[in-house]
PDB file of C-alpha atoms and ligand atoms in Angstrom:
ATOM      1  CA  UNK A 238       1.312  11.974 -25.093  1.00  0.00           C
ATOM      2  CA  UNK A 239      -0.211  13.550 -21.800  1.00  0.00           C
ATOM      3  CA  UNK A 240      -0.707  10.782 -18.843  1.00  0.00           C
ATOM      4  CA  UNK A 241      -4.117  10.873 -17.717  1.00  0.00           C
ATOM      5  CA  UNK A 242      -4.994  11.647 -14.467  1.00  0.00           C
ATOM      6  CA  UNK A 243      -8.465  10.541 -12.402  1.00  0.00           C
ATOM      7  CA  UNK A 244      -8.621  12.730  -9.343  1.00  0.00           C
ATOM      8  CA  UNK A 245     -11.409  12.394  -6.574  1.00  0.00           C
ATOM      9  CA  UNK A 246     -12.052  15.855  -4.653  1.00  0.00           C
ATOM     10  CA  UNK A 247     -13.886  14.783  -1.330  1.00  0.00           C
ATOM     11  CA  UNK A 248     -15.011  18.081  -0.593  1.00  0.00           C
ATOM     12  CA  UNK A 249     -16.489  18.062   3.390  1.00  0.00           C
ATOM     13  CA  UNK A 250     -17.076  14.293   3.298  1.00  0.00           C
ATOM     14  CA  UNK A 251     -15.273  11.271   5.206  1.00  0.00           C
ATOM     15  CA  UNK A 252     -14.106  10.899   8.932  1.00  0.00           C
ATOM     16  CA  UNK A 253     -11.000   8.942   9.415  1.00  0.00           C
ATOM     17  CA  UNK A 254     -12.492   5.522   9.922  1.00  0.00           C
ATOM     18  CA  UNK A 255     -14.399   6.229   6.659  1.00  0.00           C
ATOM     19  CA  UNK A 256     -11.177   7.121   4.922  1.00  0.00           C
ATOM     20  CA  UNK A 257      -9.849   4.127   6.094  1.00  0.00           C
ATOM     21  CA  UNK A 258     -12.545   1.941   5.060  1.00  0.00           C
ATOM     22  CA  UNK A 259     -12.415   3.614   1.416  1.00  0.00           C
ATOM     23  CA  UNK A 260      -8.710   2.893   0.829  1.00  0.00           C
ATOM     24  CA  UNK A 261      -9.228  -0.663   1.999  1.00  0.00           C
ATOM     25  CA  UNK A 262     -11.803  -1.278  -0.418  1.00  0.00           C
ATOM     26  CA  UNK A 263     -10.153   0.949  -3.524  1.00  0.00           C
ATOM     27  CA  UNK A 264      -6.760  -0.257  -3.187  1.00  0.00           C
ATOM     28  CA  UNK A 265      -7.132  -3.788  -4.542  1.00  0.00           C
ATOM     29  CA  UNK A 266      -9.734  -2.675  -7.137  1.00  0.00           C
ATOM     30  CA  UNK A 267      -6.926  -0.423  -8.647  1.00  0.00           C
ATOM     31  CA  UNK A 268      -3.838  -2.563  -7.894  1.00  0.00           C
ATOM     32  CA  UNK A 269      -3.109  -3.340 -11.774  1.00  0.00           C
ATOM     33  CA  UNK A 270      -3.936   0.304 -13.097  1.00  0.00           C
ATOM     34  CA  UNK A 271      -1.061   1.354 -15.103  1.00  0.00           C
ATOM     35  CA  UNK A 272      -2.556   3.898 -17.592  1.00  0.00           C
ATOM     36  CA  UNK A 273      -3.431   6.872 -15.736  1.00  0.00           C
ATOM     37  CA  UNK A 274      -2.305   8.676 -12.349  1.00  0.00           C
ATOM     38  CA  UNK A 275      -4.840   8.612  -9.289  1.00  0.00           C
ATOM     39  CA  UNK A 276      -5.318  11.218  -6.833  1.00  0.00           C
ATOM     40  CA  UNK A 277      -7.397  11.447  -3.908  1.00  0.00           C
ATOM     41  CA  UNK A 278      -8.265  14.835  -1.952  1.00  0.00           C
ATOM     42  CA  UNK A 279      -9.561  14.069   1.557  1.00  0.00           C
ATOM     43  CA  UNK A 280     -10.666  16.910   4.209  1.00  0.00           C
ATOM     44  CA  UNK A 281      -7.299  18.166   6.109  1.00  0.00           C
ATOM     45  CA  UNK A 282      -8.356  15.963   9.047  1.00  0.00           C
ATOM     46  CA  UNK A 283      -8.275  12.566   7.268  1.00  0.00           C
ATOM     47  CA  UNK A 284      -4.755  13.465   5.297  1.00  0.00           C
ATOM     48  CA  UNK A 285      -2.363  11.511   7.385  1.00  0.00           C
ATOM     49  CA  UNK A 286      -4.814   8.501   7.729  1.00  0.00           C
ATOM     50  CA  UNK A 287      -5.035   8.654   3.412  1.00  0.00           C
ATOM     51  CA  UNK A 288      -1.340   9.127   3.426  1.00  0.00           C
ATOM     52  CA  UNK A 289      -0.622   6.250   5.475  1.00  0.00           C
ATOM     53  CA  UNK A 290      -3.324   3.804   3.697  1.00  0.00           C
ATOM     54  CA  UNK A 291      -1.846   4.553   0.522  1.00  0.00           C
ATOM     55  CA  UNK A 292       1.837   4.221   1.128  1.00  0.00           C
ATOM     56  CA  UNK A 293       3.653   2.118  -1.324  1.00  0.00           C
ATOM     57  CA  UNK A 294       0.473   2.224  -3.754  1.00  0.00           C
ATOM     58  CA  UNK A 295      -0.106   4.134  -7.176  1.00  0.00           C
ATOM     59  CA  UNK A 296      -2.604   6.491  -5.216  1.00  0.00           C
ATOM     60  CA  UNK A 297      -1.240   9.787  -4.506  1.00  0.00           C
ATOM     61  CA  UNK A 298      -3.098  12.232  -2.039  1.00  0.00           C
ATOM     62  CA  UNK A 299      -3.985  15.913  -2.330  1.00  0.00           C
ATOM     63  CA  UNK A 300      -5.227  18.646  -0.293  1.00  0.00           C
ATOM     64  CA  UNK A 301      -8.473  20.738  -1.208  1.00  0.00           C
ATOM     65  CA  UNK A 302      -6.681  24.264  -0.220  1.00  0.00           C
ATOM     66  CA  UNK A 303      -3.893  25.935   0.991  1.00  0.00           C
ATOM     67  CA  UNK A 304      -2.498  29.643   2.169  1.00  0.00           C
ATOM     68  CA  UNK A 305       0.341  30.968   0.228  1.00  0.00           C
ATOM     69  CA  UNK A 306       2.351  32.130   3.278  1.00  0.00           C
ATOM     70  CA  UNK A 307       4.796  29.707   4.740  1.00  0.00           C
ATOM     71  CA  UNK A 308       3.618  30.231   8.271  1.00  0.00           C
ATOM     72  CA  UNK A 309       2.184  33.028  10.366  1.00  0.00           C
ATOM     73  CA  UNK A 310      -0.759  34.365  12.372  1.00  0.00           C
ATOM     74  CA  UNK A 311      -3.530  33.031   9.799  1.00  0.00           C
ATOM     75  CA  UNK A 312      -6.138  31.349  12.022  1.00  0.00           C
ATOM     76  CA  UNK A 313      -7.601  28.229  10.446  1.00  0.00           C
ATOM     77  CA  UNK A 314      -5.115  28.118   7.342  1.00  0.00           C
ATOM     78  CA  UNK A 315      -2.866  25.334   6.429  1.00  0.00           C
ATOM     79  CA  UNK A 316       0.542  26.286   4.127  1.00  0.00           C
ATOM     80  CA  UNK A 317       2.256  24.083   1.625  1.00  0.00           C
ATOM     81  CA  UNK A 318       5.065  23.105   4.055  1.00  0.00           C
ATOM     82  CA  UNK A 319       2.622  21.672   6.458  1.00  0.00           C
ATOM     83  CA  UNK A 320       0.884  19.833   3.562  1.00  0.00           C
ATOM     84  CA  UNK A 321       4.343  18.447   2.218  1.00  0.00           C
ATOM     85  CA  UNK A 322       5.144  17.449   5.899  1.00  0.00           C
ATOM     86  CA  UNK A 323       1.629  15.525   5.987  1.00  0.00           C
ATOM     87  CA  UNK A 324       2.557  13.623   2.849  1.00  0.00           C
ATOM     88  CA  UNK A 325       0.787  15.368   0.320  1.00  0.00           C
ATOM     89  CA  UNK A 326       1.917  15.732  -3.400  1.00  0.00           C
ATOM     90  CA  UNK A 327      -1.095  17.477  -4.799  1.00  0.00           C
ATOM     91  CA  UNK A 328      -3.251  20.691  -3.820  1.00  0.00           C
ATOM     92  CA  UNK A 329      -6.475  21.659  -5.301  1.00  0.00           C
ATOM     93  CA  UNK A 330      -6.320  25.559  -6.034  1.00  0.00           C
ATOM     94  CA  UNK A 331      -9.525  27.879  -6.815  1.00  0.00           C
ATOM     95  CA  UNK A 332     -12.258  25.399  -6.592  1.00  0.00           C
ATOM     96  CA  UNK A 333     -15.511  27.101  -7.626  1.00  0.00           C
ATOM     97  CA  UNK A 334     -16.890  26.237  -4.355  1.00  0.00           C
ATOM     98  CA  UNK A 335     -14.172  28.287  -2.534  1.00  0.00           C
ATOM     99  CA  UNK A 336     -14.616  31.135  -5.255  1.00  0.00           C
ATOM    100  CA  UNK A 337     -18.283  31.094  -4.488  1.00  0.00           C
ATOM    101  CA  UNK A 338     -18.596  30.732  -0.659  1.00  0.00           C
ATOM    102  CA  UNK A 339     -15.234  31.740   0.641  1.00  0.00           C
ATOM    103  CA  UNK A 340     -14.359  34.758  -1.628  1.00  0.00           C
ATOM    104  CA  UNK A 341     -11.438  33.191  -3.293  1.00  0.00           C
ATOM    105  CA  UNK A 342     -10.185  35.738  -6.485  1.00  0.00           C
ATOM    106  CA  UNK A 343      -7.965  35.013  -9.356  1.00  0.00           C
ATOM    107  CA  UNK A 344      -5.518  36.789  -7.158  1.00  0.00           C
ATOM    108  CA  UNK A 345      -5.372  34.375  -4.592  1.00  0.00           C
ATOM    109  CA  UNK A 346      -5.422  31.710  -6.873  1.00  0.00           C
ATOM    110  CA  UNK A 347      -2.082  33.038  -8.525  1.00  0.00           C
ATOM    111  CA  UNK A 348      -0.565  33.575  -4.891  1.00  0.00           C
ATOM    112  CA  UNK A 349      -1.758  29.765  -4.117  1.00  0.00           C
ATOM    113  CA  UNK A 350      -0.525  28.344  -7.177  1.00  0.00           C
ATOM    114  CA  UNK A 351       2.941  30.122  -7.099  1.00  0.00           C
ATOM    115  CA  UNK A 352       3.611  28.759  -3.282  1.00  0.00           C
ATOM    116  CA  UNK A 353       2.449  25.320  -4.138  1.00  0.00           C
ATOM    117  CA  UNK A 354       4.902  25.114  -6.962  1.00  0.00           C
ATOM    118  CA  UNK A 355       7.681  26.721  -5.125  1.00  0.00           C
ATOM    119  CA  UNK A 356       6.909  24.442  -2.227  1.00  0.00           C
ATOM    120  CA  UNK A 357       7.615  21.343  -4.626  1.00  0.00           C
ATOM    121  CA  UNK A 358       3.932  20.189  -5.041  1.00  0.00           C
ATOM    122  CA  UNK A 359       1.552  20.009  -7.855  1.00  0.00           C
ATOM    123  CA  UNK A 360      -1.726  22.342  -7.968  1.00  0.00           C
ATOM    124  CA  UNK A 361      -4.834  21.294  -9.585  1.00  0.00           C
ATOM    125  CA  UNK A 362      -6.030  24.481 -10.538  1.00  0.00           C
ATOM    126  CA  UNK A 363      -9.609  24.806 -11.133  1.00  0.00           C
ATOM    127  CA  UNK A 364     -11.680  27.290 -13.580  1.00  0.00           C
ATOM    128  CA  UNK A 365     -15.293  27.202 -15.151  1.00  0.00           C
ATOM    129  CA  UNK A 366     -18.136  29.516 -15.870  1.00  0.00           C
ATOM    130  CA  UNK A 367     -21.434  29.926 -14.099  1.00  0.00           C
ATOM    131  CA  UNK A 368     -24.597  28.996 -15.573  1.00  0.00           C
ATOM    132  CA  UNK A 369     -25.614  32.864 -15.980  1.00  0.00           C
ATOM    133  CA  UNK A 370     -22.298  33.205 -17.693  1.00  0.00           C
ATOM    134  CA  UNK A 371     -22.583  30.587 -19.949  1.00  0.00           C
ATOM    135  CA  UNK A 372     -26.329  31.949 -21.112  1.00  0.00           C
ATOM    136  CA  UNK A 373     -24.880  35.430 -21.139  1.00  0.00           C
ATOM    137  CA  UNK A 374     -22.477  33.848 -24.053  1.00  0.00           C
ATOM    138  CA  UNK A 375     -19.403  34.535 -21.816  1.00  0.00           C
ATOM    139  CA  UNK A 376     -18.289  31.303 -20.885  1.00  0.00           C
ATOM    140  CA  UNK A 377     -14.995  31.423 -23.177  1.00  0.00           C
ATOM    141  CA  UNK A 378     -14.292  34.987 -22.132  1.00  0.00           C
ATOM    142  CA  UNK A 379     -14.800  34.118 -18.264  1.00  0.00           C
ATOM    143  CA  UNK A 380     -12.415  31.198 -18.556  1.00  0.00           C
ATOM    144  CA  UNK A 381      -9.634  32.894 -20.555  1.00  0.00           C
ATOM    145  CA  UNK A 382      -9.768  35.659 -17.962  1.00  0.00           C
ATOM    146  CA  UNK A 383      -9.360  33.269 -15.124  1.00  0.00           C
ATOM    147  CA  UNK A 384      -6.457  31.559 -16.992  1.00  0.00           C
ATOM    148  CA  UNK A 385      -4.603  34.845 -17.570  1.00  0.00           C
ATOM    149  CA  UNK A 386      -5.202  36.509 -14.415  1.00  0.00           C
ATOM    150  CA  UNK A 387      -4.738  33.317 -12.039  1.00  0.00           C
ATOM    151  CA  UNK A 388      -1.980  31.523 -13.959  1.00  0.00           C
ATOM    152  CA  UNK A 389      -0.630  33.877 -16.731  1.00  0.00           C
ATOM    153  CA  UNK A 390       2.400  34.941 -14.818  1.00  0.00           C
ATOM    154  CA  UNK A 391       3.744  31.708 -13.749  1.00  0.00           C
ATOM    155  CA  UNK A 392       7.264  30.654 -15.447  1.00  0.00           C
ATOM    156  CA  UNK A 393       7.488  27.977 -18.207  1.00  0.00           C
ATOM    157  CA  UNK A 394       9.077  25.365 -16.042  1.00  0.00           C
ATOM    158  CA  UNK A 395       6.329  26.118 -13.400  1.00  0.00           C
ATOM    159  CA  UNK A 396       3.829  24.898 -15.704  1.00  0.00           C
ATOM    160  CA  UNK A 397       4.738  21.348 -15.541  1.00  0.00           C
ATOM    161  CA  UNK A 398       3.752  21.317 -12.084  1.00  0.00           C
ATOM    162  CA  UNK A 399       0.237  22.516 -12.591  1.00  0.00           C
ATOM    163  CA  UNK A 400      -2.822  20.810 -13.996  1.00  0.00           C
ATOM    164  CA  UNK A 401      -5.769  22.903 -14.917  1.00  0.00           C
ATOM    165  CA  UNK A 402      -9.313  21.217 -14.082  1.00  0.00           C
ATOM    166  CA  UNK A 403     -12.269  22.676 -16.200  1.00  0.00           C
ATOM    167  CA  UNK A 404     -15.473  22.753 -13.964  1.00  0.00           C
ATOM    168  CA  UNK A 405     -18.352  24.442 -15.362  1.00  0.00           C
ATOM    169  CA  UNK A 406     -20.269  25.599 -12.141  1.00  0.00           C
ATOM    170  CA  UNK A 407     -23.595  24.397 -13.536  1.00  0.00           C
ATOM    171  CA  UNK A 408     -22.523  20.785 -13.894  1.00  0.00           C
ATOM    172  CA  UNK A 409     -21.205  20.515 -10.110  1.00  0.00           C
ATOM    173  CA  UNK A 410     -23.338  18.159  -8.242  1.00  0.00           C
ATOM    174  CA  UNK A 411     -26.159  18.661 -10.580  1.00  0.00           C
ATOM    175  CA  UNK A 412     -25.995  15.411 -12.856  1.00  0.00           C
ATOM    176  CA  UNK A 413     -25.889  17.525 -15.725  1.00  0.00           C
ATOM    177  CA  UNK A 414     -22.449  16.763 -17.238  1.00  0.00           C
ATOM    178  CA  UNK A 415     -21.210  19.255 -20.185  1.00  0.00           C
ATOM    179  CA  UNK A 416     -21.398  17.057 -23.349  1.00  0.00           C
ATOM    180  CA  UNK A 417     -18.195  16.030 -24.442  1.00  0.00           C
ATOM    181  CA  UNK A 418     -18.247  18.534 -27.244  1.00  0.00           C
ATOM    182  CA  UNK A 419     -18.630  21.462 -25.039  1.00  0.00           C
ATOM    183  CA  UNK A 420     -15.804  20.231 -22.756  1.00  0.00           C
ATOM    184  CA  UNK A 421     -13.755  19.678 -25.789  1.00  0.00           C
ATOM    185  CA  UNK A 422     -14.230  23.055 -26.979  1.00  0.00           C
ATOM    186  CA  UNK A 423     -13.290  24.695 -23.724  1.00  0.00           C
ATOM    187  CA  UNK A 424     -10.262  22.497 -23.112  1.00  0.00           C
ATOM    188  CA  UNK A 425      -9.021  23.482 -26.613  1.00  0.00           C
ATOM    189  CA  UNK A 426      -9.593  26.990 -25.559  1.00  0.00           C
ATOM    190  CA  UNK A 427      -7.671  26.786 -22.400  1.00  0.00           C
ATOM    191  CA  UNK A 428      -4.925  25.338 -24.099  1.00  0.00           C
ATOM    192  CA  UNK A 429      -4.766  27.662 -26.791  1.00  0.00           C
ATOM    193  CA  UNK A 430      -4.699  30.536 -23.955  1.00  0.00           C
ATOM    194  CA  UNK A 431      -1.743  28.910 -22.607  1.00  0.00           C
ATOM    195  CA  UNK A 432      -0.039  28.920 -26.016  1.00  0.00           C
ATOM    196  CA  UNK A 433      -0.646  32.473 -26.184  1.00  0.00           C
ATOM    197  CA  UNK A 434       1.169  33.239 -23.074  1.00  0.00           C
ATOM    198  CA  UNK A 435       3.813  30.154 -22.976  1.00  0.00           C
ATOM    199  CA  UNK A 436       5.700  27.981 -25.375  1.00  0.00           C
ATOM    200  CA  UNK A 437       3.785  26.092 -27.510  1.00  0.00           C
ATOM    201  CA  UNK A 438       5.353  22.921 -26.075  1.00  0.00           C
ATOM    202  CA  UNK A 439       4.723  23.635 -22.415  1.00  0.00           C
ATOM    203  CA  UNK A 440       0.814  24.240 -23.640  1.00  0.00           C
ATOM    204  CA  UNK A 441       1.001  20.880 -25.461  1.00  0.00           C
ATOM    205  CA  UNK A 442       2.166  19.256 -22.570  1.00  0.00           C
ATOM    206  CA  UNK A 443      -0.330  20.414 -19.988  1.00  0.00           C
ATOM    207  CA  UNK A 444      -2.970  18.231 -18.582  1.00  0.00           C
ATOM    208  CA  UNK A 445      -6.536  19.333 -18.385  1.00  0.00           C
ATOM    209  CA  UNK A 446      -8.991  17.595 -16.476  1.00  0.00           C
ATOM    210  CA  UNK A 447     -12.836  18.050 -16.826  1.00  0.00           C
ATOM    211  CA  UNK A 448     -14.798  18.121 -13.648  1.00  0.00           C
ATOM    212  CA  UNK A 449     -18.545  18.265 -13.266  1.00  0.00           C
ATOM    213  CA  UNK A 450     -21.155  15.314 -12.945  1.00  0.00           C
ATOM    214  CA  UNK A 451     -18.493  12.537 -13.732  1.00  0.00           C
ATOM    215  CA  UNK A 452     -19.807   9.088 -13.371  1.00  0.00           C
ATOM    216  CA  UNK A 453     -18.772   5.708 -14.325  1.00  0.00           C
ATOM    217  CA  UNK A 454     -21.176   5.934 -17.278  1.00  0.00           C
ATOM    218  CA  UNK A 455     -19.983   8.977 -18.719  1.00  0.00           C
ATOM    219  CA  UNK A 456     -16.329   8.999 -18.304  1.00  0.00           C
ATOM    220  CA  UNK A 457     -15.192   6.789 -21.442  1.00  0.00           C
ATOM    221  CA  UNK A 458     -17.078   9.414 -23.764  1.00  0.00           C
ATOM    222  CA  UNK A 459     -15.255  12.578 -22.190  1.00  0.00           C
ATOM    223  CA  UNK A 460     -11.663  10.842 -22.203  1.00  0.00           C
ATOM    224  CA  UNK A 461     -11.999   9.978 -25.976  1.00  0.00           C
ATOM    225  CA  UNK A 462     -11.820  13.692 -26.768  1.00  0.00           C
ATOM    226  CA  UNK A 463      -8.380  14.946 -27.669  1.00  0.00           C
ATOM    227  CA  UNK A 464      -7.739  17.577 -25.364  1.00  0.00           C
ATOM    228  CA  UNK A 465      -9.496  15.866 -22.025  1.00  0.00           C
ATOM    229  CA  UNK A 466      -6.669  14.304 -20.179  1.00  0.00           C
ATOM    230  CA  UNK A 467      -8.527  13.140 -17.280  1.00  0.00           C
ATOM    231  CA  UNK A 468     -11.220  14.246 -14.726  1.00  0.00           C
ATOM    232  CA  UNK A 469     -11.651  15.615 -11.312  1.00  0.00           C
ATOM    233  CA  UNK A 470     -14.602  13.621  -9.731  1.00  0.00           C
ATOM    234  CA  UNK A 471     -16.724  14.816  -6.629  1.00  0.00           C
ATOM    235  CA  UNK A 472     -19.773  12.931  -5.715  1.00  0.00           C
ATOM    236  CA  UNK A 473     -18.699   9.508  -7.711  1.00  0.00           C
ATOM    237  CA  UNK A 474     -15.135   9.754  -5.948  1.00  0.00           C
ATOM    238  CA  UNK A 475     -16.849   8.878  -2.321  1.00  0.00           C
ATOM    239  CA  UNK A 476     -17.820   5.057  -3.306  1.00  0.00           C
ATOM    240  CA  UNK A 477     -14.811   2.981  -4.047  1.00  0.00           C
ATOM    241  CA  UNK A 478     -16.547   0.952  -6.462  1.00  0.00           C
ATOM    242  CA  UNK A 479     -17.695   3.768  -8.726  1.00  0.00           C
ATOM    243  CA  UNK A 480     -14.573   5.696  -8.372  1.00  0.00           C
ATOM    244  CA  UNK A 481     -12.587   2.130  -9.195  1.00  0.00           C
ATOM    245  CA  UNK A 482     -14.748   2.084 -12.142  1.00  0.00           C
ATOM    246  CA  UNK A 483     -14.277   5.695 -13.350  1.00  0.00           C
ATOM    247  CA  UNK A 484     -10.300   5.050 -13.120  1.00  0.00           C
ATOM    248  CA  UNK A 485     -10.723   1.893 -15.308  1.00  0.00           C
ATOM    249  CA  UNK A 486     -12.778   3.767 -18.100  1.00  0.00           C
ATOM    250  CA  UNK A 487     -10.674   2.404 -20.787  1.00  0.00           C
TER     251      UNK A 487
HETATM  252  P1  13P B  86     -19.338  16.509  -8.811  1.00  0.00           P
HETATM  253  O1  13P B  86     -18.571  15.105  -9.542  1.00  0.00           O
HETATM  254  O2  13P B  86     -19.992  16.097  -7.606  1.00  0.00           O
HETATM  255  O3  13P B  86     -20.343  17.138  -9.929  1.00  0.00           O
HETATM  256  O4  13P B  86     -18.386  17.723  -8.490  1.00  0.00           O
HETATM  257  C1  13P B  86     -17.446  17.887  -9.259  1.00  0.00           C
HETATM  258  C2  13P B  86     -16.355  18.632  -8.323  1.00  0.00           C
HETATM  259  O5  13P B  86     -16.720  20.025  -7.938  1.00  0.00           O
HETATM  260  C3  13P B  86     -15.050  18.041  -8.199  1.00  0.00           C
HETATM  261  O6  13P B  86     -14.200  19.198  -7.869  1.00  0.00           O
END
């Protein structure tokens, strides 16, 4: 049985006081939750506030990006060691917004993922096709390529430290969720691709999250699908009540 994960990606939202207010509201709402792991990814500046506020709770804190080097002259970048020191236990890698606006490539995704795993954190690695790629019938090929070139050279044991998030770009922030059938088809394909590279048991244990306009009213249908092991939530994770409702999808 794969343990579900509900993760919130705040993107470039929330100051430290807003972060404090969020956790003050969220924590009592999810205190009794046992059925899934809960992860929140605030911006870098709010990480320590989030770590302090969630100490002793079941909420884990994630960064949204990382550099693969340990330290060095890389202005504006942050290393795995620094994130670990700040109390993060997860890092999101290869989000489509980073691929689209900041030139992140499959090669960087691989370097970052390796660095995260080596540094003892867990990587939430994002893949997903654009609308034009889907319309051209290339969705499966694009995602298979992202998996093979970004994640195809890890070791079997590394795989237990990664989580994959399938986020079709056309569903992000658009209110247009992939149907559970479209998501399930891609999740099964992703798992199959991993099974071609790694041992079947490792591919079977891999957790694959869906992301793209996940809301309290569509989460439970998505979670009923066999290969969907959780969600990476953007907009709806900014509000404690809606994020709590998604966490309590059962
Ligand atoms: P939305 O839930 O706002 O569509 O964002 C999804 C996403 O990009 C999460 O990483």
